[in-house]
CSV table of C-alpha atoms in Angstrom, one decimal:
chain,number,residue,atom,x,y,z
A,1,MET,CA,0.0,0.0,0.8
A,2,LYS,CA,2.9,2.5,0.9
A,3,ARG,CA,4.4,1.4,-2.5
A,4,LEU,CA,1.2,2.7,-4.2
A,5,ILE,CA,0.9,5.7,-2.8
A,6,LEU,CA,4.4,6.4,-3.9
A,7,LEU,CA,4.1,5.7,-6.8
A,8,LEU,CA,1.1,8.0,-7.4
A,9,VAL,CA,3.0,10.7,-5.5
A,10,SER,CA,6.1,10.5,-7.6
A,11,LEU,CA,4.3,10.2,-10.9
A,12,PRO,CA,3.1,14.2,-11.3
A,13,LEU,CA,6.4,14.5,-9.5
A,14,LEU,CA,7.9,12.9,-13.1
A,15,SER,CA,5.8,15.1,-14.8
A,16,SER,CA,7.3,18.5,-14.3
A,17,CYS,CA,11.0,16.6,-15.0
A,18,SER,CA,9.7,15.5,-18.7
A,19,ASP,CA,8.5,17.2,-21.1
A,20,GLN,CA,6.8,14.3,-22.4
A,21,TRP,CA,3.7,14.4,-19.8
A,22,GLY,CA,0.7,16.4,-19.4
A,23,TRP,CA,-0.7,16.1,-16.5
A,24,TYR,CA,-3.5,19.1,-17.1
A,25,VAL,CA,-5.9,16.9,-19.2
A,26,VAL,CA,-6.7,15.0,-15.5
A,27,ASP,CA,-5.3,17.3,-12.9
A,28,PRO,CA,-8.3,18.0,-10.8
A,29,THR,CA,-7.6,22.0,-9.4
A,30,THR,CA,-9.2,22.7,-13.4
A,31,LYS,CA,-12.5,21.7,-14.8
A,32,THR,CA,-11.7,20.3,-17.5
A,33,GLY,CA,-9.3,18.3,-15.9
A,34,LEU,CA,-12.1,16.8,-13.4
A,35,THR,CA,-14.6,16.6,-15.6
A,36,ASN,CA,-12.0,13.6,-17.1
A,37,LEU,CA,-10.8,12.2,-13.8
A,38,LYS,CA,-15.1,11.8,-13.6
A,39,PHE,CA,-15.4,10.5,-17.0
A,40,LEU,CA,-12.3,7.9,-16.4
A,41,LEU,CA,-14.0,6.7,-13.0
A,42,SER,CA,-17.8,6.7,-14.9
A,43,GLY,CA,-16.7,3.5,-16.1
A,44,LEU,CA,-15.9,1.6,-12.8
A,45,GLU,CA,-19.1,0.5,-12.3
A,46,GLN,CA,-19.4,-1.1,-15.2
A,47,THR,CA,-16.7,-2.7,-15.3
A,48,VAL,CA,-17.1,-4.2,-11.4
A,49,LEU,CA,-20.8,-4.8,-12.3
A,50,MET,CA,-19.9,-7.0,-15.5
A,51,SER,CA,-17.3,-9.0,-13.7
A,52,PHE,CA,-18.5,-9.4,-10.5
A,53,THR,CA,-21.9,-11.2,-12.1
A,54,ALA,CA,-20.0,-13.3,-14.7
A,55,ILE,CA,-17.0,-14.2,-11.8
A,56,ALA,CA,-20.4,-15.5,-9.8
A,57,ILE,CA,-21.8,-16.8,-12.5
A,58,SER,CA,-19.0,-19.0,-14.1
A,59,MET,CA,-18.2,-20.5,-10.4
A,60,VAL,CA,-21.6,-21.5,-10.2
A,61,VAL,CA,-21.3,-23.1,-13.3
A,62,GLY,CA,-17.9,-24.1,-13.0
A,63,LEU,CA,-18.7,-26.1,-9.9
A,64,ALA,CA,-21.6,-27.7,-12.3
A,65,VAL,CA,-19.5,-29.0,-14.8
A,66,ALA,CA,-16.8,-29.4,-12.0
A,67,LEU,CA,-19.3,-32.5,-10.4
A,68,PRO,CA,-19.5,-35.2,-13.6
A,69,GLY,CA,-15.5,-34.9,-13.9
A,70,MET,CA,-15.6,-36.9,-10.6
A,71,SER,CA,-18.5,-39.3,-12.5
A,72,SER,CA,-17.9,-43.3,-11.8
A,73,SER,CA,-20.1,-43.4,-15.6
A,74,LYS,CA,-17.3,-42.4,-18.2
A,75,GLY,CA,-20.2,-40.3,-20.6
A,76,TRP,CA,-20.4,-37.6,-17.8
A,77,ARG,CA,-16.5,-37.1,-17.4
A,78,ARG,CA,-16.3,-37.2,-21.1
A,79,PHE,CA,-18.6,-34.3,-21.0
A,80,ASN,CA,-16.3,-32.5,-18.4
A,81,ARG,CA,-13.5,-32.9,-20.9
A,82,VAL,CA,-14.9,-32.0,-23.6
A,83,TYR,CA,-16.8,-29.1,-22.2
A,84,VAL,CA,-13.2,-27.6,-20.4
A,85,GLU,CA,-10.8,-28.6,-23.2
A,86,VAL,CA,-14.0,-26.6,-26.5
A,87,VAL,CA,-14.7,-23.6,-24.4
A,88,ARG,CA,-11.3,-23.6,-22.8
A,89,ALA,CA,-9.3,-23.8,-25.8
A,90,VAL,CA,-11.3,-20.0,-27.6
A,91,PRO,CA,-9.9,-16.7,-26.3
A,92,ILE,CA,-12.1,-14.8,-24.4
A,93,LEU,CA,-11.8,-11.4,-27.1
A,94,VAL,CA,-13.1,-13.8,-29.6
A,95,LEU,CA,-15.7,-15.4,-27.4
A,96,ILE,CA,-17.0,-12.3,-26.5
A,97,LEU,CA,-16.9,-11.3,-30.7
A,98,TRP,CA,-19.2,-14.2,-31.6
A,99,VAL,CA,-21.4,-14.1,-28.7
A,100,TYR,CA,-22.2,-10.1,-29.5
A,101,TYR,CA,-22.4,-11.0,-33.4
A,102,GLY,CA,-22.9,-14.6,-33.9
A,103,LEU,CA,-24.8,-16.0,-30.9
A,104,PRO,CA,-28.1,-13.3,-31.7
A,105,GLN,CA,-28.0,-13.9,-35.4
A,106,LEU,CA,-27.4,-17.4,-34.5
A,107,MET,CA,-30.1,-17.3,-31.9
A,108,GLY,CA,-32.5,-14.9,-33.9
A,109,ILE,CA,-31.9,-12.1,-29.9
A,110,SER,CA,-30.7,-9.5,-29.2
A,111,ILE,CA,-28.8,-9.6,-25.7
A,112,GLY,CA,-27.6,-6.1,-25.8
A,113,VAL,CA,-23.6,-5.1,-24.9
A,114,PHE,CA,-23.9,-5.5,-21.3
A,115,GLY,CA,-25.4,-9.2,-21.3
A,116,ALA,CA,-22.9,-10.5,-24.4
A,117,GLY,CA,-19.9,-9.3,-22.7
A,118,VAL,CA,-21.1,-11.1,-19.2
A,119,LEU,CA,-21.3,-14.3,-21.2
A,120,ALA,CA,-19.0,-13.8,-22.7
A,121,LEU,CA,-16.9,-13.6,-19.8
A,122,ALA,CA,-18.5,-15.9,-17.6
A,123,LEU,CA,-18.6,-19.3,-20.4
A,124,SER,CA,-14.9,-18.7,-20.8
A,125,ASP,CA,-13.9,-18.6,-16.6
A,126,SER,CA,-16.4,-21.2,-16.0
A,127,ALA,CA,-14.0,-23.4,-17.5
A,128,PHE,CA,-11.1,-22.6,-15.5
A,129,GLN,CA,-13.4,-22.8,-12.0
A,130,ALA,CA,-14.7,-25.9,-13.5
A,131,GLU,CA,-10.7,-27.3,-13.1
A,132,ILE,CA,-10.6,-25.3,-9.8
A,133,PHE,CA,-12.8,-27.0,-8.4
A,134,ARG,CA,-12.3,-30.4,-9.3
A,135,ALA,CA,-8.5,-30.2,-8.6
A,136,GLY,CA,-10.3,-28.9,-4.7
A,137,ILE,CA,-12.8,-31.8,-4.9
A,138,GLN,CA,-10.1,-33.9,-5.5
A,139,SER,CA,-7.7,-32.6,-2.6
A,140,VAL,CA,-10.0,-33.9,0.1
A,141,ASN,CA,-9.4,-37.5,1.6
A,142,ARG,CA,-11.0,-40.2,0.0
A,143,GLY,CA,-11.5,-41.6,3.8
A,144,GLN,CA,-14.4,-38.2,4.1
A,145,TYR,CA,-16.1,-39.7,1.8
A,146,GLU,CA,-16.6,-43.1,3.4
A,147,ALA,CA,-16.9,-41.4,6.7
A,148,ALA,CA,-20.0,-39.4,5.1
A,149,ARG,CA,-21.4,-42.1,3.0
A,150,THR,CA,-21.0,-44.8,6.5
A,151,LEU,CA,-23.3,-42.4,8.1
A,152,SER,CA,-25.7,-42.6,5.0
A,153,LEU,CA,-25.2,-39.1,3.8
A,154,ASN,CA,-26.6,-39.2,0.3
A,155,TYR,CA,-24.5,-37.5,-2.7
A,156,VAL,CA,-26.0,-33.7,-2.2
A,157,ASP,CA,-25.7,-33.6,1.5
A,158,THR,CA,-21.9,-35.1,0.8
A,159,MET,CA,-21.3,-32.4,-1.2
A,160,ARG,CA,-22.8,-29.4,0.4
A,161,PHE,CA,-21.7,-30.0,4.2
A,162,VAL,CA,-19.1,-32.0,3.9
A,163,ILE,CA,-16.1,-32.0,0.7
A,164,LEU,CA,-17.3,-28.7,-0.6
A,165,PRO,CA,-16.2,-26.9,2.6
A,166,GLN,CA,-13.0,-27.9,3.5
A,167,ALA,CA,-12.3,-27.9,-0.9
A,168,ILE,CA,-13.1,-24.8,-1.0
A,169,LYS,CA,-11.3,-23.8,1.8
A,170,ARG,CA,-7.7,-25.2,-0.3
A,171,ILE,CA,-8.8,-23.9,-3.6
A,172,LEU,CA,-9.2,-19.9,-2.0
A,173,PRO,CA,-6.2,-18.9,-3.7
A,174,ALA,CA,-6.8,-19.5,-6.3
A,175,LEU,CA,-10.2,-18.3,-6.9
A,176,GLY,CA,-8.6,-15.0,-5.5
A,177,ASN,CA,-5.9,-15.6,-9.1
A,178,GLN,CA,-8.9,-15.7,-11.2
A,179,PHE,CA,-11.2,-13.3,-9.5
A,180,VAL,CA,-8.0,-10.7,-10.3
A,181,TYR,CA,-7.5,-12.3,-14.4
A,182,MET,CA,-11.5,-12.1,-14.7
A,183,LEU,CA,-11.2,-8.8,-13.8
A,184,LYS,CA,-8.6,-8.0,-16.1
A,185,MET,CA,-10.1,-9.6,-19.0
A,186,SER,CA,-13.4,-7.0,-18.3
A,187,SER,CA,-11.5,-4.8,-20.1
A,188,LEU,CA,-11.4,-6.4,-23.9
A,189,VAL,CA,-15.5,-6.0,-23.7
A,190,SER,CA,-14.9,-2.4,-24.8
A,191,VAL,CA,-14.4,-3.9,-27.9
A,192,ILE,CA,-17.7,-4.0,-28.0
A,193,GLY,CA,-18.4,-0.5,-26.9
A,194,MET,CA,-19.4,-2.0,-22.9
A,195,GLN,CA,-19.1,1.3,-21.0
A,196,GLU,CA,-16.5,0.4,-19.4
A,197,LEU,CA,-12.6,1.9,-17.6
A,198,THR,CA,-11.0,1.0,-20.2
A,199,ARG,CA,-13.6,2.3,-22.8
A,200,LYS,CA,-13.8,4.8,-21.2
A,201,ALA,CA,-9.9,4.9,-21.5
A,202,ASN,CA,-10.2,5.3,-24.9
A,203,GLU,CA,-12.5,7.6,-25.8
A,204,LEU,CA,-11.3,10.3,-24.0
A,205,VAL,CA,-7.8,9.6,-25.6
A,206,VAL,CA,-9.5,10.6,-28.6
A,207,THR,CA,-10.7,13.7,-28.1
A,208,GLU,CA,-7.5,14.8,-25.8
A,209,TYR,CA,-4.6,13.0,-27.5
A,210,ARG,CA,-3.3,12.6,-24.3
A,211,PRO,CA,-2.9,8.6,-24.6
A,212,LEU,CA,0.7,8.5,-22.0
A,213,GLU,CA,-1.4,10.8,-18.8
A,214,ILE,CA,-4.9,8.9,-19.2
A,215,TYR,CA,-4.0,5.3,-20.3
A,216,THR,CA,-1.7,5.7,-16.8
A,217,ILE,CA,-4.5,6.8,-14.8
A,218,LEU,CA,-6.5,3.6,-16.5
A,219,VAL,CA,-3.3,1.4,-15.4
A,220,LEU,CA,-4.0,3.3,-11.3
A,221,GLU,CA,-7.9,2.3,-11.5
A,222,TYR,CA,-7.1,-1.0,-11.9
A,223,LEU,CA,-4.6,-1.8,-9.2
A,224,VAL,CA,-6.4,0.2,-6.8
A,225,LEU,CA,-9.2,-2.3,-7.5
A,226,ILE,CA,-7.4,-5.5,-8.1
A,227,LEU,CA,-5.5,-4.2,-4.3
A,228,ALA,CA,-9.0,-4.4,-2.6
A,229,VAL,CA,-9.9,-7.7,-4.6
A,230,SER,CA,-6.1,-9.3,-3.3
A,231,GLY,CA,-6.8,-7.9,0.4
A,232,VAL,CA,-10.5,-8.7,0.2
A,233,PHE,CA,-9.3,-12.5,-0.4
A,234,ARG,CA,-6.0,-12.5,1.6
A,235,TRP,CA,-8.6,-11.5,3.8
A,236,PHE,CA,-10.7,-14.4,3.9
A,237,GLU,CA,-7.6,-16.9,3.8
A,238,SER,CA,-6.6,-15.6,6.9
A,239,ARG,CA,-10.4,-16.0,8.0
A,240,MET,CA,-10.4,-19.2,7.2
A,241,GLN,CA,-7.0,-20.4,8.1
A,242,SER,CA,-7.1,-20.1,12.1
A,243,ASP,CA,-9.8,-22.7,12.0
A,244,GLU,CA,-7.3,-25.3,9.6
A,245,ARG,CA,-6.6,-28.5,11.1
B,1,MET,CA,-19.3,-63.2,26.0
B,2,THR,CA,-22.7,-63.1,25.0
B,3,SER,CA,-22.9,-67.1,24.1
B,4,VAL,CA,-24.6,-68.5,20.3
B,5,HIS,CA,-26.7,-66.2,18.7
B,6,SER,CA,-29.1,-67.3,16.6
B,7,ARG,CA,-29.6,-65.4,13.9
B,8,VAL,CA,-28.1,-63.9,10.8
B,9,VAL,CA,-27.9,-61.2,9.5
B,10,ILE,CA,-24.6,-60.5,7.5
B,11,ASN,CA,-24.5,-63.8,5.2
B,12,MET,CA,-21.2,-63.3,2.8
B,13,GLN,CA,-21.2,-66.2,0.5
B,14,GLY,CA,-18.0,-66.5,-1.9
B,15,VAL,CA,-17.6,-62.9,-1.9
B,16,ASP,CA,-14.0,-62.7,-4.5
B,17,LYS,CA,-12.6,-58.7,-4.6
B,18,LEU,CA,-9.8,-57.8,-6.8
B,19,PHE,CA,-7.7,-55.3,-7.2
B,20,GLY,CA,-6.4,-55.1,-10.6
B,21,ASP,CA,-5.1,-58.8,-10.3
B,22,PHE,CA,-4.5,-59.2,-7.1
B,23,LYS,CA,-7.2,-60.9,-5.4
B,24,ALA,CA,-7.4,-59.7,-2.0
B,25,LEU,CA,-10.3,-61.2,-1.3
B,26,ASP,CA,-11.0,-65.4,-2.9
B,27,SER,CA,-14.0,-66.7,-2.7
B,28,VAL,CA,-14.7,-66.0,1.1
B,29,SER,CA,-18.1,-66.8,3.2
B,30,LEU,CA,-18.8,-65.7,6.4
B,31,GLN,CA,-21.7,-65.4,9.1
B,32,VAL,CA,-22.6,-62.7,11.7
B,33,HIS,CA,-25.5,-63.5,14.0
B,34,GLU,CA,-27.2,-60.7,15.7
B,35,GLY,CA,-24.9,-59.6,19.1
B,36,GLU,CA,-22.3,-61.6,18.1
B,37,LYS,CA,-18.7,-60.2,18.8
B,38,MET,CA,-15.9,-61.1,16.2
B,39,VAL,CA,-12.6,-59.8,16.3
B,40,ILE,CA,-10.4,-60.7,12.5
B,41,CYS,CA,-7.0,-60.9,12.3
B,42,GLY,CA,-3.4,-61.7,10.1
B,43,PRO,CA,-0.6,-60.5,8.6
B,44,SER,CA,-1.2,-56.8,6.9
B,45,GLY,CA,-2.5,-58.0,3.2
B,46,SER,CA,-4.8,-60.7,4.1
B,47,GLY,CA,-7.9,-59.4,3.5
B,48,LYS,CA,-9.5,-58.0,7.0
B,49,SER,CA,-10.1,-54.9,5.6
B,50,THR,CA,-11.0,-55.8,2.9
B,51,LEU,CA,-13.1,-58.3,3.5
B,52,ILE,CA,-14.9,-55.9,6.1
B,53,ARG,CA,-15.8,-52.9,4.0
B,54,SER,CA,-17.0,-55.3,2.0
B,55,ILE,CA,-19.5,-56.1,4.1
B,56,ASN,CA,-21.2,-52.0,4.2
B,57,GLY,CA,-20.5,-51.5,0.6
B,58,LEU,CA,-17.6,-49.4,0.6
B,59,GLU,CA,-15.6,-52.0,-1.6
B,60,ASP,CA,-17.4,-53.1,-4.7
B,61,ILE,CA,-17.2,-56.8,-5.0
B,62,GLN,CA,-16.4,-58.5,-8.7
B,63,ALA,CA,-18.1,-62.1,-7.3
B,64,GLY,CA,-20.5,-63.6,-4.4
B,65,GLU,CA,-22.7,-62.2,-2.5
B,66,VAL,CA,-22.9,-60.4,0.9
B,67,SER,CA,-26.9,-60.0,2.1
B,68,ILE,CA,-27.3,-57.9,4.8
B,69,ALA,CA,-30.6,-59.3,7.6
B,70,GLN,CA,-34.4,-56.9,7.9
B,71,VAL,CA,-34.5,-56.2,11.8
B,72,GLU,CA,-37.4,-55.3,13.5
B,73,VAL,CA,-37.8,-52.1,15.1
B,74,ASP,CA,-41.1,-50.7,14.9
B,75,GLY,CA,-41.8,-52.2,11.5
B,76,SER,CA,-39.2,-53.9,9.5
B,77,ARG,CA,-35.4,-52.3,8.1
B,78,ASP,CA,-32.4,-53.1,6.5
B,79,ALA,CA,-29.6,-53.8,10.1
B,80,ARG,CA,-28.0,-50.0,9.6
B,81,ILE,CA,-23.8,-50.8,9.8
B,82,GLY,CA,-21.9,-48.1,11.3
B,83,MET,CA,-17.7,-48.6,11.0
B,84,VAL,CA,-15.3,-46.5,12.7
B,85,PHE,CA,-11.9,-46.5,11.2
B,86,GLN,CA,-8.0,-46.6,11.7
B,87,GLN,CA,-7.8,-43.1,10.8
B,88,PHE,CA,-10.8,-41.9,12.7
B,89,ASN,CA,-12.1,-39.5,9.3
B,90,LEU,CA,-13.6,-37.1,11.5
B,91,PHE,CA,-14.7,-34.6,9.2
B,92,PRO,CA,-12.0,-31.1,10.8
B,93,HIS,CA,-14.1,-28.3,9.6
B,94,LEU,CA,-16.8,-29.1,12.1
B,95,THR,CA,-17.4,-29.0,15.5
B,96,VAL,CA,-17.4,-33.1,17.7
B,97,MET,CA,-20.9,-32.0,17.8
B,98,GLN,CA,-21.1,-31.0,14.8
B,99,ASN,CA,-19.6,-34.5,13.5
B,100,LEU,CA,-22.3,-36.1,15.3
B,101,THR,CA,-25.2,-34.3,14.6
B,102,LEU,CA,-25.2,-34.1,10.5
B,103,GLY,CA,-25.6,-37.2,9.9
B,104,PRO,CA,-29.4,-37.6,12.6
B,105,MET,CA,-30.1,-34.8,11.2
B,106,ARG,CA,-29.5,-34.6,7.8
B,107,VAL,CA,-30.6,-39.0,7.2
B,108,SER,CA,-32.1,-39.0,10.4
B,109,LYS,CA,-34.3,-36.2,10.5
B,110,LEU,CA,-33.9,-35.0,13.8
B,111,SER,CA,-34.3,-31.8,14.8
B,112,ARG,CA,-31.3,-29.9,16.4
B,113,LEU,CA,-32.2,-30.2,19.5
B,114,ASP,CA,-33.3,-33.8,19.8
B,115,ALA,CA,-30.5,-34.3,17.0
B,116,GLU,CA,-28.3,-32.6,20.2
B,117,ALA,CA,-29.8,-34.4,22.8
B,118,ARG,CA,-28.8,-37.6,21.3
B,119,ALA,CA,-25.5,-36.5,20.6
B,120,ARG,CA,-24.8,-36.2,24.0
B,121,ALA,CA,-25.8,-39.2,24.9
B,122,CYS,CA,-23.4,-40.6,22.8
B,123,LEU,CA,-20.6,-38.5,24.0
B,124,GLU,CA,-21.4,-39.3,27.3
B,125,ARG,CA,-21.0,-43.0,26.7
B,126,VAL,CA,-17.4,-42.7,25.1
B,127,GLN,CA,-16.8,-40.9,28.4
B,128,ILE,CA,-15.9,-37.5,26.4
B,129,PRO,CA,-19.1,-34.5,27.0
B,130,GLU,CA,-17.0,-32.3,27.8
B,131,GLN,CA,-15.1,-32.0,24.6
B,132,ALA,CA,-18.3,-31.4,21.8
B,133,ASP,CA,-17.6,-27.6,21.0
B,134,LYS,CA,-14.3,-28.3,20.5
B,135,LEU,CA,-13.0,-29.3,16.6
B,136,PRO,CA,-11.2,-32.2,15.9
B,137,ARG,CA,-7.8,-31.4,15.8
B,138,GLN,CA,-7.7,-30.2,19.3
B,139,LEU,CA,-7.6,-33.7,20.6
B,140,SER,CA,-6.0,-36.1,21.9
B,141,GLY,CA,-6.1,-39.2,19.3
B,142,GLY,CA,-7.8,-41.0,21.2
B,143,GLN,CA,-10.7,-38.5,21.7
B,144,GLN,CA,-10.7,-38.5,18.9
B,145,GLN,CA,-11.6,-41.9,17.8
B,146,ARG,CA,-13.8,-42.5,20.9
B,147,VAL,CA,-15.7,-38.9,18.9
B,148,ALA,CA,-15.8,-41.3,16.0
B,149,ILE,CA,-17.3,-44.1,17.8
B,150,ALA,CA,-20.2,-42.3,19.3
B,151,ARG,CA,-20.6,-40.7,15.8
B,152,SER,CA,-21.5,-44.0,14.7
B,153,LEU,CA,-23.0,-44.1,17.6
B,154,CYS,CA,-25.5,-41.5,17.2
B,155,MET,CA,-27.2,-43.4,13.7
B,156,GLU,CA,-27.7,-46.0,16.2
B,157,PRO,CA,-26.3,-48.9,13.6
B,158,ASP,CA,-27.3,-52.7,14.6
B,159,ILE,CA,-24.0,-53.7,13.5
B,160,ILE,CA,-20.8,-51.7,14.1
B,161,LEU,CA,-17.5,-52.1,12.2
B,162,PHE,CA,-13.8,-51.2,13.1
B,163,ASP,CA,-11.4,-51.1,10.7
B,164,GLU,CA,-8.5,-51.3,13.0
B,165,PRO,CA,-9.4,-48.7,15.2
B,166,THR,CA,-6.2,-48.1,17.6
B,167,SER,CA,-3.1,-49.5,14.9
B,168,ALA,CA,-2.7,-44.9,14.8
B,169,LEU,CA,-3.1,-44.3,18.2
B,170,ASP,CA,0.2,-43.8,20.3
B,171,PRO,CA,0.4,-46.7,22.7
B,172,GLU,CA,-1.2,-44.9,26.1
B,173,MET,CA,-4.4,-43.9,24.2
B,174,ILE,CA,-4.9,-47.2,22.7
B,175,ASN,CA,-7.0,-48.8,26.5
B,176,GLU,CA,-8.6,-46.4,26.0
B,177,VAL,CA,-10.6,-46.9,23.1
B,178,LEU,CA,-10.4,-50.7,24.2
B,179,GLU,CA,-12.6,-49.9,26.9
B,180,VAL,CA,-15.2,-48.0,25.2
B,181,MET,CA,-15.3,-51.0,22.9
B,182,VAL,CA,-15.8,-53.6,25.5
B,183,GLY,CA,-18.7,-51.3,27.0
B,184,LEU,CA,-20.3,-51.1,23.4
B,185,ALA,CA,-20.1,-55.2,23.1
B,186,ASP,CA,-21.6,-55.1,26.9
B,187,SER,CA,-24.7,-53.2,25.6
B,188,GLY,CA,-25.4,-56.6,23.5
B,189,ILE,CA,-25.2,-55.0,19.7
B,190,THR,CA,-23.0,-57.3,16.8
B,191,MET,CA,-19.8,-55.6,16.3
B,192,ILE,CA,-16.8,-57.0,13.6
B,193,CYS,CA,-13.9,-56.0,14.5
B,194,VAL,CA,-10.4,-55.7,13.2
B,195,THR,CA,-7.4,-55.3,15.4
B,196,HIS,CA,-4.1,-57.1,16.9
B,197,GLU,CA,-4.8,-56.6,19.9
B,198,MET,CA,-6.2,-60.0,21.8
B,199,GLY,CA,-6.0,-58.8,25.4
B,200,PHE,CA,-9.0,-57.8,24.1
B,201,ALA,CA,-10.9,-59.9,21.6
B,202,LYS,CA,-9.6,-62.8,24.3
B,203,ARG,CA,-11.9,-59.9,26.6
B,204,VAL,CA,-15.2,-59.5,24.2
B,205,ALA,CA,-15.0,-62.6,21.4
B,206,ASP,CA,-17.6,-64.7,20.6
B,207,THR,CA,-15.8,-65.9,16.8
B,208,MET,CA,-12.0,-65.1,15.9
B,209,VAL,CA,-11.3,-65.0,12.2
B,210,PHE,CA,-7.6,-65.5,11.2
B,211,MET,CA,-7.3,-64.5,7.4
B,212,ASP,CA,-4.6,-65.4,5.5
B,213,GLY,CA,-4.2,-64.6,1.2
B,214,GLY,CA,-7.7,-63.5,1.2
B,215,LYS,CA,-9.4,-66.7,3.2
B,216,ILE,CA,-10.7,-67.4,6.3
B,217,VAL,CA,-8.1,-69.9,7.1
B,218,GLU,CA,-9.3,-70.5,11.0
B,219,GLN,CA,-13.0,-69.1,12.7
B,220,SER,CA,-13.4,-70.4,15.9
B,221,PRO,CA,-14.2,-70.2,19.4
B,222,PRO,CA,-11.3,-67.9,21.8
B,223,GLU,CA,-10.9,-70.9,23.1
B,224,LYS,CA,-9.7,-73.0,21.0
B,225,PHE,CA,-8.9,-70.1,18.8
B,226,PHE,CA,-6.2,-69.4,21.0
B,227,ASN,CA,-4.9,-73.7,23.3
B,228,ALA,CA,-5.3,-75.0,20.1
B,229,PRO,CA,-5.8,-73.2,16.3
B,230,GLU,CA,-5.3,-75.3,13.5
B,231,SER,CA,-3.7,-74.2,10.5
B,232,LEU,CA,0.2,-73.7,11.1
B,233,ARG,CA,0.1,-70.5,9.4
B,234,CYS,CA,-2.4,-69.5,12.0
B,235,GLN,CA,-0.5,-71.1,14.7
B,236,GLN,CA,2.8,-69.0,13.4
B,237,PHE,CA,0.7,-66.1,13.4
B,238,LEU,CA,0.0,-65.6,16.5
B,239,ALA,CA,3.6,-66.9,18.1
B,240,LYS,CA,4.4,-64.1,16.9
B,241,ILE,CA,2.0,-61.5,17.9
B,242,LEU,CA,1.7,-63.4,21.7
B,243,HIS,CA,5.1,-63.9,22.6
B,244,HIS,CA,7.4,-60.3,22.8
C-alpha cells in the first residue's frame, strides 16, 4: 500500500522534469481536468458490475461442470472434458465477438452489450473454475467420503456439508487468482462498446490526444481495484486458516 | 461374553475382491449372528480390512454376495451398519457436536435439539461429554477415535464395524479406546473388529477369525483359537504377536 502511494505521488513529480507528460488533462484542480477524471472513473461501476456478475455465474457453472468430471460414469466425465477443453481453447476476445455478433444471428435474439459481455466472460471463466473446483474436491481425503457414506449421507449432503467446505478452503488462493484475472479480462469487453473503464479511457484519448496520462490513470484504476480484491481474498484466507487442522 | 446366537445378520457367500490382478478376497464366506462379537486378525495384506469394507459397500465385489438381514425395530428395515476407521475420518471443519449431529439431522431428519440430545448421550457413552464444542484437531488421537465411535453410535446402528481402530494411536491412548469398545460390546450390539489387540479379543470375542492371502484360514471360539489353533499359519501368526 505504501508503495502504491509513493507511485501515485511520484507520477506528477515525473511530469515536472519531463516535457513528455501533460497531467493537465486529468488535473482535478481545473474544470476540464476534473470532468475528464470523473469521466474515466464513471466506467468503474460497469467494470465491477459486469465482472462480479460474470464471476458469480461462472463459479456456479464451474461447479456444475466440475462435479460430472468426478463421476463414475464415463459419459459424464467425457462431458466435463469436452466442455473444459473446448471453452478453454477459445480466446476471451474471440468469444466476446462471437457472443455479441454471432449469437444474435444464430438465435435470432439480441442480448445487448452488457448481456453479451457477462455471458462471454462467464462462459470463458467457467472452464477454469471447473478445473479449480475439480482439483479442490479431489484433494479432499477419500476417508471423508467414506465417513459420509457410512453415515448414509446422500451425494448432495456429502458435497454440501463435508466435501465442499474443505475444498473451498483449499482453493481460495486459486479462486482469488482467477477473480483478479477476470477483472482484467473484462477490459476486452470494451471492443463491443461496453462503457467500462477501458472504453472510457479510449474515448477520452480520442478527444484529448493524451494517451500517456489517460492510460496511466487507467492502469492505476485497475491496480487499485485489484489490490482491493486481493486484500479481501487474503482476509478470507487468514480467517479460514484459523480453523485449519 | 454372550453365548451362541440365533439369527444371521450378515451373510457373505463366495465373495471375491480384485484389485487389478491381485485377489484381495478369495471366495470368502462368513456368517455373523445377531449380537455376535467377531474379531478378525491376520498379517497385513491378508484382506481383513477389505472384508469388512465389502460388508458396508465401501468396496465393490467382483463375485459372490453380501446380504444384510432385516431387523424388526418399529417395523422392518435393513440392519444399519456403522463404521469406525483407523484414521478416524472425522470432519475436520466441524466441531465434535456438528460431527455427531450431521447424520441424525440430515439422514434421520431429527430436529437440531433432538440430534444434540442424542449426541450428548453418545458422548457420555464414550466418556468425553466435555469436548462437544471443540474441533477434532484440538483433541488427542484417543479422544478423536472416541468421537468417531460416538458419531457412528448417533446413527443407532445395529451392527458396528471397526477397522483397526487403535492402529493409528499412541500406545498410551489405546486403552481408553478399547475400554469404550468393551463397554459397547457389553451393550449387546453386533460387532466386527479388525484388530491385533489380542487382550481385547480375549475379553470380548465370541468368534475369532484368522485371515491369510484373502482367505479365512481359521474361525473358532477364542478358547480354541488361542489354545489350539488348527492351521500352522495361524499358530505361527499367534506366536509372533503373543510372545514378545
